[in-house]
PDB file of C-alpha atoms in Angstrom:
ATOM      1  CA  UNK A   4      78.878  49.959  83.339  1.00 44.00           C
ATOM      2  CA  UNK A   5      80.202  47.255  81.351  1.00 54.00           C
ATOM      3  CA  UNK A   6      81.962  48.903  78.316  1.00 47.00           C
ATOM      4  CA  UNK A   7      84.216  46.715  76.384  1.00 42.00           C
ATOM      5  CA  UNK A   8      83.672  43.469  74.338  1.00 44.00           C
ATOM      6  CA  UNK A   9      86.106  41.342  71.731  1.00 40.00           C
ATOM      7  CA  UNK A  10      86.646  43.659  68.879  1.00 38.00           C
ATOM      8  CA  UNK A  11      89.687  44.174  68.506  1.00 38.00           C
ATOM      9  CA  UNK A  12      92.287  43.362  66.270  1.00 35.00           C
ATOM     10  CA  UNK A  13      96.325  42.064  65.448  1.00 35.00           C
ATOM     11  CA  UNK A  14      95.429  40.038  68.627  1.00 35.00           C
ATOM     12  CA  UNK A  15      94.979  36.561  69.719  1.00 33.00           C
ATOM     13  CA  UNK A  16      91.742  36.225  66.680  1.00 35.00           C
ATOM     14  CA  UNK A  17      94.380  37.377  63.876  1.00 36.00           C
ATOM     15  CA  UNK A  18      95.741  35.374  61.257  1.00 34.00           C
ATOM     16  CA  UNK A  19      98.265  34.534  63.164  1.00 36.00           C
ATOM     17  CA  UNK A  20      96.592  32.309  65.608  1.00 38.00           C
ATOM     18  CA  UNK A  21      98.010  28.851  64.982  1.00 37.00           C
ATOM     19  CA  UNK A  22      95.287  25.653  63.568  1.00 39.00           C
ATOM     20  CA  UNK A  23      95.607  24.309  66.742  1.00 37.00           C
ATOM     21  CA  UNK A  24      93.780  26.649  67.489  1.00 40.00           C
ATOM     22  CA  UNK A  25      90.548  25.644  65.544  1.00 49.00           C
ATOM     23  CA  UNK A  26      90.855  22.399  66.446  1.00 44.00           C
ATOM     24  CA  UNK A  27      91.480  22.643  70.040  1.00 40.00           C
ATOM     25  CA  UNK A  28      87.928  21.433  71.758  1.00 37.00           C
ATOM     26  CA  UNK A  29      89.615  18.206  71.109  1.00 41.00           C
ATOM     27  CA  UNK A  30      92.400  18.892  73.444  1.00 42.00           C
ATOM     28  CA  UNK A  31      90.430  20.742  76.180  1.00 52.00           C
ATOM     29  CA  UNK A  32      88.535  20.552  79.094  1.00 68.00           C
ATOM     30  CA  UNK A  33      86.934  17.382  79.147  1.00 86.00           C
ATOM     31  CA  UNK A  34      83.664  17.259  77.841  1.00 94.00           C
ATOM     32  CA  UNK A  35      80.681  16.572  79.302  1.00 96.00           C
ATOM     33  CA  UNK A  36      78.634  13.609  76.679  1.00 94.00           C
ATOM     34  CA  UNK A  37      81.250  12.219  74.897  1.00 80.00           C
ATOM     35  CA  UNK A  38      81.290  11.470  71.569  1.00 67.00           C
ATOM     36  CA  UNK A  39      79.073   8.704  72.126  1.00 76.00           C
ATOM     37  CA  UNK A  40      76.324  10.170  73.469  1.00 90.00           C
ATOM     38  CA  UNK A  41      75.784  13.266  70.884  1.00 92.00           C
ATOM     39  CA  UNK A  42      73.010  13.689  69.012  1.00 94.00           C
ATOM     40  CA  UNK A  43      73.041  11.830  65.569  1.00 95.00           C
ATOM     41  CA  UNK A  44      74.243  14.569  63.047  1.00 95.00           C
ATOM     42  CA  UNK A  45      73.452  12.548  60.231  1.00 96.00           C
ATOM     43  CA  UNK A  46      70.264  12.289  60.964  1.00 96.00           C
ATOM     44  CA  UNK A  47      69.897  15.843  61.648  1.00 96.00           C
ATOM     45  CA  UNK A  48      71.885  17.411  58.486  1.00 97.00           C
ATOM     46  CA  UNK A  49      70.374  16.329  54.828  1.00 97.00           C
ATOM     47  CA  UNK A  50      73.273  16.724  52.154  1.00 98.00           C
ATOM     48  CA  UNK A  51      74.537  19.555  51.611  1.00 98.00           C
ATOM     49  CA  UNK A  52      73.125  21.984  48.465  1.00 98.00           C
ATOM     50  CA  UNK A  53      73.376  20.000  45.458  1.00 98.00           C
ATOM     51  CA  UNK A  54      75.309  21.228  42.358  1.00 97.00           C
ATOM     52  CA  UNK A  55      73.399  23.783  40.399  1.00 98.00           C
ATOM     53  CA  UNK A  56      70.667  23.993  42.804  1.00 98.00           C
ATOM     54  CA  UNK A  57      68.791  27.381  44.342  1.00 99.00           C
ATOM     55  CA  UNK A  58      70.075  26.904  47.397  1.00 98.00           C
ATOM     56  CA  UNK A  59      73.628  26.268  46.367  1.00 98.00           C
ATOM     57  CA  UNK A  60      73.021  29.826  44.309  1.00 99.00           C
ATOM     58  CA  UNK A  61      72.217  30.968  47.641  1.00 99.00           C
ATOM     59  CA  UNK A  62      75.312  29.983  49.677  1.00 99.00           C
ATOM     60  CA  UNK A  63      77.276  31.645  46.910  1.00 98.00           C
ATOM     61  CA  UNK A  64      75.771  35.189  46.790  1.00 98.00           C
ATOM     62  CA  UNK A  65      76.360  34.569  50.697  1.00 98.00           C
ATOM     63  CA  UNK A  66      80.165  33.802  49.730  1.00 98.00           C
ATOM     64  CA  UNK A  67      80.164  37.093  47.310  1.00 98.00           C
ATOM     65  CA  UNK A  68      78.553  39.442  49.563  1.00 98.00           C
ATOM     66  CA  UNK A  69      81.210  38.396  52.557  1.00 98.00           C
ATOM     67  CA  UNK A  70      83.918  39.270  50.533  1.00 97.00           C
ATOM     68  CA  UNK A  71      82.466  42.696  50.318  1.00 96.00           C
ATOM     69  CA  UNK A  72      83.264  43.636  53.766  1.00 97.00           C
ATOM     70  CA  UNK A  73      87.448  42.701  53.688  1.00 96.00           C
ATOM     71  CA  UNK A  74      89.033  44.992  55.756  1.00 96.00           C
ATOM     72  CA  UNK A  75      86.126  46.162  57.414  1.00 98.00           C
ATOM     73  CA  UNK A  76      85.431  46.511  61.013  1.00 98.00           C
ATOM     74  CA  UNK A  77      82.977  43.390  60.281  1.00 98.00           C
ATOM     75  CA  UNK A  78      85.872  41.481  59.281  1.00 98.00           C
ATOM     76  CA  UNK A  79      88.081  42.097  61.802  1.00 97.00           C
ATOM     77  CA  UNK A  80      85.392  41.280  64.721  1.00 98.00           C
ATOM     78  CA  UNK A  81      85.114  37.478  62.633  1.00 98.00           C
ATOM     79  CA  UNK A  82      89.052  37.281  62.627  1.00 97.00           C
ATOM     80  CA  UNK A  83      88.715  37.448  66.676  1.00 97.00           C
ATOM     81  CA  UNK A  84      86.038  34.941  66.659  1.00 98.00           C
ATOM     82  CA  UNK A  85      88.152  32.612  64.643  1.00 98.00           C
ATOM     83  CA  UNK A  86      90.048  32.172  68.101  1.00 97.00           C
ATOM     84  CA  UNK A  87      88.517  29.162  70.003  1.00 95.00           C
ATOM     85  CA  UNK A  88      90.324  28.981  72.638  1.00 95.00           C
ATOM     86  CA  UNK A  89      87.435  28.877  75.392  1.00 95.00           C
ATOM     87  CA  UNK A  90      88.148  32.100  77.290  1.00 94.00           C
ATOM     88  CA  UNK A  91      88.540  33.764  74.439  1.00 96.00           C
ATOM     89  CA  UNK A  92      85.667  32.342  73.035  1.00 97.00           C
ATOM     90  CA  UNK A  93      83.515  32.660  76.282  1.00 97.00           C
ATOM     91  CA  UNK A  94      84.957  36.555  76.488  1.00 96.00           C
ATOM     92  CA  UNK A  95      83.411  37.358  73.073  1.00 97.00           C
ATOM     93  CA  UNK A  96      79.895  37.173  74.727  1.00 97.00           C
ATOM     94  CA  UNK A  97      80.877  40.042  77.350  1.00 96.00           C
ATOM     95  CA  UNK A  98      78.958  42.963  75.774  1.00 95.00           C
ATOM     96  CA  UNK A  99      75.836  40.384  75.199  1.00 96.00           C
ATOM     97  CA  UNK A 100      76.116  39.661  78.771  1.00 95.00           C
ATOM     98  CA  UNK A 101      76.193  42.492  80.112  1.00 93.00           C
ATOM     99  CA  UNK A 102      79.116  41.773  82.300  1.00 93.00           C
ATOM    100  CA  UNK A 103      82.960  40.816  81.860  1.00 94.00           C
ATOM    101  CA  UNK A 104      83.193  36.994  81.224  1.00 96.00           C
ATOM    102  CA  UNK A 105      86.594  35.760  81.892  1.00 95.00           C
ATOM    103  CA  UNK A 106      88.378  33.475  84.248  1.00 96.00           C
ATOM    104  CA  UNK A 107      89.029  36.140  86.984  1.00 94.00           C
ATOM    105  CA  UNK A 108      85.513  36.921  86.918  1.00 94.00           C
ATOM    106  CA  UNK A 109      83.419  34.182  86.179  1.00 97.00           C
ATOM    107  CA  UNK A 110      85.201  31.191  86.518  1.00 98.00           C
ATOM    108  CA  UNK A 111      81.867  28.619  86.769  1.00 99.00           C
ATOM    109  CA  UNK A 112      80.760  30.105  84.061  1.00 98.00           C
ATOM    110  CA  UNK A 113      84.118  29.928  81.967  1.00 98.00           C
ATOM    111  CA  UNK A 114      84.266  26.438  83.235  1.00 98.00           C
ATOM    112  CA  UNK A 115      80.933  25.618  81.940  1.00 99.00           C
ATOM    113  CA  UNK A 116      81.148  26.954  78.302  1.00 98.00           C
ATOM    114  CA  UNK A 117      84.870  25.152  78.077  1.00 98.00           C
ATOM    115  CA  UNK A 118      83.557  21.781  78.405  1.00 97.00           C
ATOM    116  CA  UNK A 119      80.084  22.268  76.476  1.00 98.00           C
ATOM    117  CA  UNK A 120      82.535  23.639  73.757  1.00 97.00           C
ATOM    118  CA  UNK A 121      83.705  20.032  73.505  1.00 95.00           C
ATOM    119  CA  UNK A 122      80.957  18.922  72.937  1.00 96.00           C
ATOM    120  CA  UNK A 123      79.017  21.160  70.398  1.00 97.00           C
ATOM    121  CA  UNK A 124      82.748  21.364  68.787  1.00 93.00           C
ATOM    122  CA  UNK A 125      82.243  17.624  68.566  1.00 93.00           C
ATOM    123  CA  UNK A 126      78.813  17.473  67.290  1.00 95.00           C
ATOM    124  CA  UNK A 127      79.423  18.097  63.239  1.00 96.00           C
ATOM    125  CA  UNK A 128      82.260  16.206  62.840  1.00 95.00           C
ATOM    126  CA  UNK A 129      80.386  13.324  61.661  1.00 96.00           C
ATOM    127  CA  UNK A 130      78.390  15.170  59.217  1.00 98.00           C
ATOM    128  CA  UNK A 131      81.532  16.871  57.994  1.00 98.00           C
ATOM    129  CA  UNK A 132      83.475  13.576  57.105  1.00 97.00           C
ATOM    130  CA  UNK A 133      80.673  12.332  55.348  1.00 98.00           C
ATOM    131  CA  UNK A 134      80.757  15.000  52.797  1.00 98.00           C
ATOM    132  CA  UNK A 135      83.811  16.852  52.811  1.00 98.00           C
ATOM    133  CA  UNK A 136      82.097  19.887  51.606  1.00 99.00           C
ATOM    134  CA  UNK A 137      85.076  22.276  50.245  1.00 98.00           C
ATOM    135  CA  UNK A 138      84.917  25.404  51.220  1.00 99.00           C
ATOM    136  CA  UNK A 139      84.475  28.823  49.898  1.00 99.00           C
ATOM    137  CA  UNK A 140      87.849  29.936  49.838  1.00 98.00           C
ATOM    138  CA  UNK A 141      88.986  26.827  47.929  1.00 98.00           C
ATOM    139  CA  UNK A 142      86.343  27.432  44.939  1.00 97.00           C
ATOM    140  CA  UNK A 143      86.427  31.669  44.581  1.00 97.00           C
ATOM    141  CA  UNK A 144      90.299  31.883  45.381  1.00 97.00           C
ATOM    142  CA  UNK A 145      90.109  34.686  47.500  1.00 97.00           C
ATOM    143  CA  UNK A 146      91.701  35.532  50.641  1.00 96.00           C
ATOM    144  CA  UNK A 147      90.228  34.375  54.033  1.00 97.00           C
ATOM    145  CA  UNK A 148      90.637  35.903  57.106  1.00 96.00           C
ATOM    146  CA  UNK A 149      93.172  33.491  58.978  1.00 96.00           C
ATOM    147  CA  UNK A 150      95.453  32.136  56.162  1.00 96.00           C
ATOM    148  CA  UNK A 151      97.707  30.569  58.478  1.00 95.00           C
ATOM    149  CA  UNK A 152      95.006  27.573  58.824  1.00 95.00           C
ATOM    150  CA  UNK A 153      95.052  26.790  54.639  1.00 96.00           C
ATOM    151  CA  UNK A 154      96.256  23.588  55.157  1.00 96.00           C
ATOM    152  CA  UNK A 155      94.224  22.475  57.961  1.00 96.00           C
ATOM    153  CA  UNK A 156      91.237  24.064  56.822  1.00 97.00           C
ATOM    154  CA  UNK A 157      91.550  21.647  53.378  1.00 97.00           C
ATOM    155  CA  UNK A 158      91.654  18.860  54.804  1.00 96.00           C
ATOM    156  CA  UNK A 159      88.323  19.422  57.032  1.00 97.00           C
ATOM    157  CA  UNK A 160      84.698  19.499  55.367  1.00 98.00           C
ATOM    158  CA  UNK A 161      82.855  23.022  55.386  1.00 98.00           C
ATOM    159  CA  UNK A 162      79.831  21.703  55.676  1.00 98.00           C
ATOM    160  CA  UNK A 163      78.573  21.804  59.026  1.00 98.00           C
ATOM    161  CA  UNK A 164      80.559  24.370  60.590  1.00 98.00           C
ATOM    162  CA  UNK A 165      81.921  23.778  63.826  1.00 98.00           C
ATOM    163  CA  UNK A 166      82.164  26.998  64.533  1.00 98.00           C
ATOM    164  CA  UNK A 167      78.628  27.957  64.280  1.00 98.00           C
ATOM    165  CA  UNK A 168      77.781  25.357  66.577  1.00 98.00           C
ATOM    166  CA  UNK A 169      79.729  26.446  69.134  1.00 98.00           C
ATOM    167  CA  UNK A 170      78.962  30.198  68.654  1.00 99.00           C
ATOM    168  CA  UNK A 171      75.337  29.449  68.613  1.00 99.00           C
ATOM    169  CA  UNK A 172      75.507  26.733  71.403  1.00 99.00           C
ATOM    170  CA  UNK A 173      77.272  29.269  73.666  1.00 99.00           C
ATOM    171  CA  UNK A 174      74.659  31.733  72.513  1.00 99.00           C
ATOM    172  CA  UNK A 175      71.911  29.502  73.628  1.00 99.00           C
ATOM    173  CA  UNK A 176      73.497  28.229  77.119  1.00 99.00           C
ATOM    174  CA  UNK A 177      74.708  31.697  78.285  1.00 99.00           C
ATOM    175  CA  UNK A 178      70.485  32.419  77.628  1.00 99.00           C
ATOM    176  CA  UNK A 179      69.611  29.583  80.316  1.00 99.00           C
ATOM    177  CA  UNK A 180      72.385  31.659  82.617  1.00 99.00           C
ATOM    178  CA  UNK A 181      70.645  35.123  81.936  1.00 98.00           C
ATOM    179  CA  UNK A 182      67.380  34.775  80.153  1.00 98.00           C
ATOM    180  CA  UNK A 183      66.369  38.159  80.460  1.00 98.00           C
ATOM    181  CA  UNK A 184      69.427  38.906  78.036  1.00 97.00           C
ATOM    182  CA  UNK A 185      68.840  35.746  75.995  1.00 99.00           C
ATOM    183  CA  UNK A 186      67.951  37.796  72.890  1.00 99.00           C
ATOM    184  CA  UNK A 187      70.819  39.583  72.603  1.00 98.00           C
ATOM    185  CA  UNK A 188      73.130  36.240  73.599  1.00 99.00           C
ATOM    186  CA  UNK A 189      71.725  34.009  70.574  1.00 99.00           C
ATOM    187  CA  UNK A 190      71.910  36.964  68.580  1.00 99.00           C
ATOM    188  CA  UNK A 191      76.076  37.228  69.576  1.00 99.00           C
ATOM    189  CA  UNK A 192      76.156  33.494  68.997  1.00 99.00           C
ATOM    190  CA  UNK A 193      74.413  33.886  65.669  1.00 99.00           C
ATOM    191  CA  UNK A 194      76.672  36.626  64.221  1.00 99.00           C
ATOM    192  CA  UNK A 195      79.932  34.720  65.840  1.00 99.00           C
ATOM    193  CA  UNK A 196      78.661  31.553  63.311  1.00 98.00           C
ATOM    194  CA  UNK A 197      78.161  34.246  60.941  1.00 99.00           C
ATOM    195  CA  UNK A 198      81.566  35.281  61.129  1.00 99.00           C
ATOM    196  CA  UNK A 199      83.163  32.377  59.078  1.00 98.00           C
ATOM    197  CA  UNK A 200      81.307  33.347  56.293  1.00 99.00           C
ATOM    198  CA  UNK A 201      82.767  36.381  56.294  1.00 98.00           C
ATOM    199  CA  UNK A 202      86.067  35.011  57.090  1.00 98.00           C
ATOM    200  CA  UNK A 203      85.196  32.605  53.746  1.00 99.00           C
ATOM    201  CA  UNK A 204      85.700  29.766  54.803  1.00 99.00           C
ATOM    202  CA  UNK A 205      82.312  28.820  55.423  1.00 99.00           C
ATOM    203  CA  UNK A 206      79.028  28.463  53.074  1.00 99.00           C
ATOM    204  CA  UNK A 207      75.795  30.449  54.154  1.00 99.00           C
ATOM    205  CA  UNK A 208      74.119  26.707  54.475  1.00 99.00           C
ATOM    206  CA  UNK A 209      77.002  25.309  56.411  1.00 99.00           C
ATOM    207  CA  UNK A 210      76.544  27.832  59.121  1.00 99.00           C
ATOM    208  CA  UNK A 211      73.053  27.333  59.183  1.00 99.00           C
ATOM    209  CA  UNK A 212      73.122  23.591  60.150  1.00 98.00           C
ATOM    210  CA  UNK A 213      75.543  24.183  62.595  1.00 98.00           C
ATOM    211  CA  UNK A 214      73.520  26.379  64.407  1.00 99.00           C
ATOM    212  CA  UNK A 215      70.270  23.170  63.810  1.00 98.00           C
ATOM    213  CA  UNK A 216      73.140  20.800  65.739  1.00 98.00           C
ATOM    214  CA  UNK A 217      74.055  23.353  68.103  1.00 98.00           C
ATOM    215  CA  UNK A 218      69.850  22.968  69.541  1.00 98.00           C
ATOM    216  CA  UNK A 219      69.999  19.328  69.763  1.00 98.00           C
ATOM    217  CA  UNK A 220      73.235  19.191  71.092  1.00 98.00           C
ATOM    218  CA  UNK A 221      72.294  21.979  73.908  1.00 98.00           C
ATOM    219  CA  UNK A 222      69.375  19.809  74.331  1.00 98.00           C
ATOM    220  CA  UNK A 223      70.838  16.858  75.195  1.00 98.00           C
ATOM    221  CA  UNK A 224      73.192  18.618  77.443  1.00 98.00           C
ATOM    222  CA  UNK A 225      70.554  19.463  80.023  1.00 98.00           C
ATOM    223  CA  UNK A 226      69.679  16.147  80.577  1.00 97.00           C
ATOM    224  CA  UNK A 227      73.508  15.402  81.515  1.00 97.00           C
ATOM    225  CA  UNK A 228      73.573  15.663  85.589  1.00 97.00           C
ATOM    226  CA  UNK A 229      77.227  17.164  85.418  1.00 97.00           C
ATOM    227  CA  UNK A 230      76.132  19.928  82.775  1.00 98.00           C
ATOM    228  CA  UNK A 231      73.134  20.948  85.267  1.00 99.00           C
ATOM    229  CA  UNK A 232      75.447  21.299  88.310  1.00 99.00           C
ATOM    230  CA  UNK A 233      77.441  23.571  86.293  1.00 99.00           C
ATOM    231  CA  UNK A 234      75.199  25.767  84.861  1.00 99.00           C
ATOM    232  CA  UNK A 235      73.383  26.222  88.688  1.00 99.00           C
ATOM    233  CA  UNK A 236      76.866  27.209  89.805  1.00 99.00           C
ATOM    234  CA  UNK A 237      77.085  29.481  86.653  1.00 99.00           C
ATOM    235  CA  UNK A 238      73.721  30.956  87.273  1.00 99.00           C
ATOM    236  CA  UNK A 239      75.159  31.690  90.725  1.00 98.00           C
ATOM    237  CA  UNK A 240      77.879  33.238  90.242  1.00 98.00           C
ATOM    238  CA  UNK A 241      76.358  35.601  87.544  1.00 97.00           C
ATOM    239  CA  UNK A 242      73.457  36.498  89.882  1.00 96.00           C
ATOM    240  CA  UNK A 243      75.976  37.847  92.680  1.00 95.00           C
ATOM    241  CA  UNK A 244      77.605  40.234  89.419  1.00 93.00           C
ATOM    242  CA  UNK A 245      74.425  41.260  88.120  1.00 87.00           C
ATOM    243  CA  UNK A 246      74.193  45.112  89.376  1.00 75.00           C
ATOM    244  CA  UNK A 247      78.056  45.527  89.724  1.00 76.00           C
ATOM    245  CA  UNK A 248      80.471  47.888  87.765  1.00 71.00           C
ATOM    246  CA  UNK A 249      82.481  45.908  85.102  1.00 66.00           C
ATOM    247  CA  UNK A 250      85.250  47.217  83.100  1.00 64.00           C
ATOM    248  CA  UNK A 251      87.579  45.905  80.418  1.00 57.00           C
ATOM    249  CA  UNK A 252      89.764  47.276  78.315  1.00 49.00           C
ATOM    250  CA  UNK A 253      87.557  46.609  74.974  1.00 58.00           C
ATOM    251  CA  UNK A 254      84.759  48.469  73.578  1.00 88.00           C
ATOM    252  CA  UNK A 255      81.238  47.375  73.271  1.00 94.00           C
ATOM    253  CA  UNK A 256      80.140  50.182  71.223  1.00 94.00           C
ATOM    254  CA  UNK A 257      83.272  49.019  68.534  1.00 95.00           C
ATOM    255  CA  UNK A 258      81.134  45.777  68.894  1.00 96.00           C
ATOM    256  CA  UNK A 259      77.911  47.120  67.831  1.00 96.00           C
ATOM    257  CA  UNK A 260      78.982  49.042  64.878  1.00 96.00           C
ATOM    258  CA  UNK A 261      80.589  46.338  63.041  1.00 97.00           C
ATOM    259  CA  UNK A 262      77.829  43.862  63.529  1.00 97.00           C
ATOM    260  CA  UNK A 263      75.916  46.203  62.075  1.00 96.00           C
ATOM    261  CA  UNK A 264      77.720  45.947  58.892  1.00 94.00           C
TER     262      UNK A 264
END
C-alpha cells in the first residue's frame, strides 16, 4: 500500500527554497512546443477583474479567507507545492496516483511531466506581462508563505498564475496516464493551484485562468509526436507498478487532512 505523499514541512517547499526555484521551467528539461507553438494566452485570458468590480470583491474574500489558515496544516502542504523543481513537483501527485512517483521509480513518467512543465510553465507568461497584475501580498501586507521570493515575486504579474497551470496541467496529463484515478489527479492539481492562494501570492481569478491555459496547453501537447511517445512510455511503465507495494517515507493520510481544510 502506497502510504506517503508531499506533506511535509521545513523541507525543500519551505521558505527557504531559493526564486530560482519558481522560475526554473525555464532552465529545465527541454520542452516539448516551444514558446512558439503555445496556445495564444491572450486570446484565452480577458483582463483581469477590473477595479471595484464583483469579481475583483471576489478574489479578495479569496485573499482574506487564505490568510485564515497561516500556520495550518493547509498552509504548510502549499509551502511544499511552492517547490517546482519537477521531481518534487511530479512527487506531490504520489498519494493521487496511487503509487510513488519519483525518479527511481518512474523515470518516463518523471521525464514526461519535466518537460510538459516547460511548457505549461511557459504558457501565462504572455498574459502576465501584459498586465502585471500585483499580487495579494503586495496590496494586504501580510505574510506569504515563501518570503525569500519578495523580490522576484514583484517583479512578475499575478495574474495568470504559473503555478496553477502547471499544477492543473500535471493534474490533467497524469489522468491520460491513469484515467481510472483521473478524478482524484485533477483534483491534486486543482488544490496544488489552489495553494498559492493560500500562500498569498496569488488572486482567486489568477488561479482560475491558469488552470483555463493549463487545458489548451495540454491540448496542444497531444498533438506534439514527442509528447505522445512519452506519455505511451509513461503509461507503460505505470501499468507494470499498478498492483505493487509502494512505500515512502511521507504520509498520505497527513495529505488528506489538510486539503480538507
Amino acid at each position: 500500500m502506497l502510504q506517503a505523499c508531499a506533506t511535509t514541512t521545513g523541507g525543500a517547499g519551505s521558505a527557504q527554497t531559493p526564486p530560482s526555484v519558481m522560475q526554473g521551467p525555464k532552465a529545465r528539461t527541454a520542452s516539448y512546443l516551444g514558446g512558439g507553438a503555445l496556445p495564444d494566452g491572450l486570446l484565452l485570458s480577458p483582463p483581469p477583474p477590473a477595479a471595484g468590480s464583483a469579481a475583483e470583491a471576489r478574489d479578495k474574500e479569496g485573499a482574506a479567507a487564505a490568510l485564515a489558515l497561516r500556520g495550518s496544516a493547509r498552509w504548510d502542504l502549499a509551502k511544499a507545492d511552492a517547490d517546482l523543481r519537477p521531481a518534487h513537483a511530479a512527487a506531490a501527485f504520489s498519494c493521487s496516483a496511487g503509487l510513488t512517483i519519483d525518479q527511481a521509480h518512474t523515470p518516463a513518467l518523471v521525464r514526461l511531466l519535466s518537460r510538459a512543465m516547460g511548457d505549461l510553465g511557459g504558457s501565462t507568461g504572455e498574459v502576465k506581462k501584459r498586465y502585471m497584475r500585483p499580487r495579494p501580498f503586495m496590496e494586504n501586507g501580510q505574510p506569504m508563505c515563501t518570503p525569500d521570493w519578495d523580490k522576484v515575486l514583484r517583479r512578475d504579474g499575478s495574474y495568470p498564475s504559473g503555478h496553477s497551470a502547471i499544477g492543473y496541467g500535471f493534474g490533467l496529463i497524469l489522468a491520460e496516464v491513469m484515467p481510472d484515478r483521473a478524478a482524484k489527479l485533477v483534483a491534486r492539481g486543482r488544490a496544488m493551484g489552489d495553494s498559492r492562494r493560500i500562500c498569498n501570492v496569488h488572486w482567486l481569478s489568477d488561479i482560475e485562468e491558469g488552470r483555463v491555459i493549463a487545458s489548451a496547453s495540454v491540448m496542444r501537447l497531444n498533438a506534439d509526436p514527442a509528447f505522445a511517445a512519452d506519455l505511451a512510455a509513461a503509461r507503460k511503465e505505470v501499468a507494470a507498478l499498478r498492483g505493487k507495494p509502494s512505500e515512502t517515507a511521507l504520509d498520505c493520510a497527513q495529505e488528506a487532512a489538510a486539503l480538507a481544510q
